[in-house]
GROMACS .gro file of C-alpha atoms in nm:
model
  157
    1LYS     CA    1   0.000   0.000   0.000
    2GLN     CA    2   0.108   0.356  -0.067
    3ILE     CA    3   0.000   0.672   0.106
    4THR     CA    4   0.068   0.978  -0.102
    5THR     CA    5   0.020   1.239   0.170
    6ILE     CA    6  -0.011   1.237   0.545
    7GLU     CA    7  -0.075   1.553   0.740
    8GLY     CA    8   0.088   1.558   1.079
    9ASN     CA    9   0.347   1.327   1.232
   10VAL     CA   10   0.444   1.076   0.961
   11ASP     CA   11   0.587   0.811   1.192
   12ASN     CA   12   0.287   0.799   1.424
   13ALA     CA   13   0.044   0.820   1.134
   14CYS     CA   14   0.212   0.526   0.958
   15ARG     CA   15   0.202   0.310   1.271
   16MET     CA   16  -0.160   0.394   1.335
   17LEU     CA   17  -0.278   0.356   0.976
   18TYR     CA   18  -0.113   0.038   0.864
   19ARG     CA   19   0.148  -0.174   1.037
   20ALA     CA   20   0.272  -0.333   0.714
   21LEU     CA   21   0.314   0.000   0.535
   22THR     CA   22   0.607  -0.028   0.299
   23CYS     CA   23   0.631   0.310   0.130
   24VAL     CA   24   0.547   0.669   0.211
   25VAL     CA   25   0.565   0.859  -0.117
   26GLY     CA   26   0.525   1.212   0.013
   27TYR     CA   27   0.460   1.428   0.312
   28GLY     CA   28   0.241   1.732   0.340
   29ARG     CA   29  -0.117   1.810   0.262
   30PRO     CA   30  -0.333   1.780  -0.046
   31PRO     CA   31  -0.367   2.105  -0.241
   32TYR     CA   32  -0.630   2.342  -0.111
   33PRO     CA   33  -0.857   2.499  -0.374
   34ALA     CA   34  -0.691   2.840  -0.321
   35ASP     CA   35  -0.358   2.689  -0.429
   36GLN     CA   36  -0.485   2.723  -0.785
   37ALA     CA   37  -0.490   3.066  -0.949
   38PRO     CA   38  -0.793   3.272  -0.842
   39ALA     CA   39  -1.061   3.367  -1.092
   40ALA     CA   40  -1.077   3.731  -1.201
   41GLY     CA   41  -1.211   3.940  -0.914
   42ASP     CA   42  -1.148   3.676  -0.649
   43LEU     CA   43  -0.944   3.757  -0.340
   44ILE     CA   44  -0.705   3.531  -0.153
   45HIS     CA   45  -0.731   3.543   0.225
   46THR     CA   46  -0.458   3.393   0.444
   47VAL     CA   47  -0.618   3.247   0.755
   48ALA     CA   48  -0.484   3.392   1.081
   49ALA     CA   49  -0.468   3.197   1.406
   50GLY     CA   50  -0.809   3.186   1.570
   51GLU     CA   51  -1.006   3.284   1.261
   52THR     CA   52  -1.320   3.099   1.162
   53LEU     CA   53  -1.512   3.114   0.836
   54SER     CA   54  -1.767   3.338   1.009
   55ILE     CA   55  -1.501   3.586   1.118
   56ILE     CA   56  -1.350   3.588   0.769
   57ALA     CA   57  -1.690   3.642   0.604
   58ARG     CA   58  -1.751   3.948   0.824
   59ASN     CA   59  -1.441   4.107   0.667
   60TYR     CA   60  -1.594   4.062   0.322
   61SER     CA   61  -1.947   4.190   0.367
   62TRP     CA   62  -2.065   4.076   0.024
   63THR     CA   63  -2.036   3.707   0.107
   64THR     CA   64  -2.124   3.454   0.377
   65TRP     CA   65  -1.924   3.185   0.555
   66GLN     CA   66  -2.136   2.924   0.376
   67ALA     CA   67  -2.048   3.071   0.035
   68ILE     CA   68  -1.677   3.078   0.124
   69ALA     CA   69  -1.692   2.715   0.243
   70GLU     CA   70  -1.867   2.601  -0.074
   71TYR     CA   71  -1.637   2.804  -0.300
   72ASN     CA   72  -1.332   2.639  -0.141
   73SER     CA   73  -1.485   2.290  -0.111
   74ILE     CA   74  -1.455   2.305   0.268
   75LYS     CA   75  -1.689   2.046   0.414
   76SER     CA   76  -1.835   2.001   0.761
   77PRO     CA   77  -1.691   2.043   1.025
   78TYR     CA   78  -1.550   2.340   0.826
   79THR     CA   79  -1.198   2.314   0.965
   80ILE     CA   80  -0.948   2.573   0.845
   81TYR     CA   81  -0.587   2.621   0.951
   82ALA     CA   82  -0.368   2.923   1.028
   83GLY     CA   83  -0.165   2.998   0.718
   84GLN     CA   84  -0.415   2.833   0.485
   85LYS     CA   85  -0.504   3.041   0.181
   86ILE     CA   86  -0.871   3.047   0.089
   87LYS     CA   87  -1.044   3.212  -0.203
   88ILE     CA   88  -1.305   3.479  -0.141
   89PRO     CA   89  -1.550   3.508  -0.431
   90GLY     CA   90  -1.507   3.846  -0.599
   91LYS     CA   91  -1.767   4.113  -0.637
   92ALA     CA   92  -1.777   4.413  -0.863
   93LEU     CA   93  -1.787   4.715  -0.634
   94LYS     CA   94  -1.943   5.045  -0.733
   95LYS     CA   95  -1.741   5.363  -0.685
   96GLY     CA   96  -1.737   5.456  -0.316
   97ASP     CA   97  -1.867   5.121  -0.189
   98VAL     CA   98  -1.533   5.013  -0.043
   99SER     CA   99  -1.693   4.783   0.217
  100GLY     CA  100  -1.896   4.602  -0.049
  101ASN     CA  101  -2.223   4.628   0.143
  102GLY     CA  102  -2.410   4.777  -0.152
  103THR     CA  103  -2.425   5.136  -0.028
  104VAL     CA  104  -2.182   5.422   0.016
  105GLY     CA  105  -2.160   5.524   0.380
  106ILE     CA  106  -1.936   5.641   0.659
  107GLU     CA  107  -1.788   5.289   0.694
  108ASP     CA  108  -1.639   5.330   0.346
  109SER     CA  109  -1.464   5.651   0.448
  110ARG     CA  110  -1.344   5.477   0.766
  111LEU     CA  111  -1.203   5.186   0.563
  112ILE     CA  112  -1.008   5.429   0.344
  113LEU     CA  113  -0.862   5.603   0.648
  114GLN     CA  114  -0.770   5.268   0.805
  115TYR     CA  115  -0.599   5.169   0.479
  116ILE     CA  116  -0.401   5.495   0.475
  117VAL     CA  117  -0.265   5.438   0.828
  118GLY     CA  118  -0.195   5.068   0.762
  119LYS     CA  119  -0.475   4.925   0.975
  120ALA     CA  120  -0.666   4.771   0.682
  121THR     CA  121  -0.577   4.592   0.361
  122LEU     CA  122  -0.785   4.660   0.051
  123SER     CA  123  -0.819   4.432  -0.249
  124ALA     CA  124  -0.759   4.563  -0.601
  125ASP     CA  125  -1.136   4.597  -0.646
  126GLN     CA  126  -1.168   4.785  -0.317
  127LEU     CA  127  -0.883   5.019  -0.413
  128LYS     CA  128  -1.057   5.094  -0.741
  129ALA     CA  129  -1.384   5.166  -0.557
  130ALA     CA  130  -1.196   5.382  -0.303
  131ASP     CA  131  -1.033   5.609  -0.564
  132ILE     CA  132  -1.327   5.851  -0.568
  133ASN     CA  133  -1.154   6.138  -0.749
  134GLY     CA  134  -0.988   5.907  -1.005
  135ASP     CA  135  -0.634   6.032  -0.947
  136GLY     CA  136  -0.490   5.679  -0.929
  137LYS     CA  137  -0.426   5.681  -0.554
  138VAL     CA  138  -0.629   5.630  -0.239
  139ASP     CA  139  -0.583   5.909   0.012
  140VAL     CA  140  -0.757   6.140   0.257
  141ALA     CA  141  -0.913   6.332  -0.032
  142ASP     CA  142  -1.111   6.021  -0.128
  143ALA     CA  143  -1.234   5.969   0.230
  144ARG     CA  144  -1.337   6.335   0.245
  145LEU     CA  145  -1.529   6.311  -0.085
  146ILE     CA  146  -1.732   6.018   0.048
  147LEU     CA  147  -1.826   6.223   0.355
  148GLN     CA  148  -1.916   6.519   0.134
  149ALA     CA  149  -2.134   6.290  -0.080
  150LEU     CA  150  -2.318   6.173   0.232
  151VAL     CA  151  -2.422   6.532   0.312
  152GLY     CA  152  -2.509   6.616  -0.050
  153LYS     CA  153  -2.206   6.834  -0.130
  154TYR     CA  154  -2.048   6.594  -0.384
  155THR     CA  155  -2.178   6.345  -0.638
  156ILE     CA  156  -1.982   6.023  -0.677
  157LYS     CA  157  -1.961   5.931  -1.045
   0.00000   0.00000   0.00000
């Protein structure tokens, strides 16, 4: 018998799985779906220690933990590991809707400011949605324009 991959301690796994095991061909893990190139618009999220699919989905307001699990072929009990890369299905964002919740609001301005000070990471699609004035960069001017739009002093095009 051959075992192509064993995740964990190889020696213990071999003893537990099959006493007459003659050959271990490889060590590691099978490829996760995110190991393949993402589709256009998809994001790759690297799982941090302590994260669950629910926590990850809250960071990407346009999706759910169930959609992320299905998209990555993660089955019950929905186990993910720190360092694992999972695909987040992409979404076309309208200008100003940095959070992806379908509306332009104060949270979008907050996300831009957090990005500027290094407290948030934005995907390529989010950066495009955040560049309100179209100058090719995301800065305080863009956050200000969102706030002005909320009080009717600017129209986001």
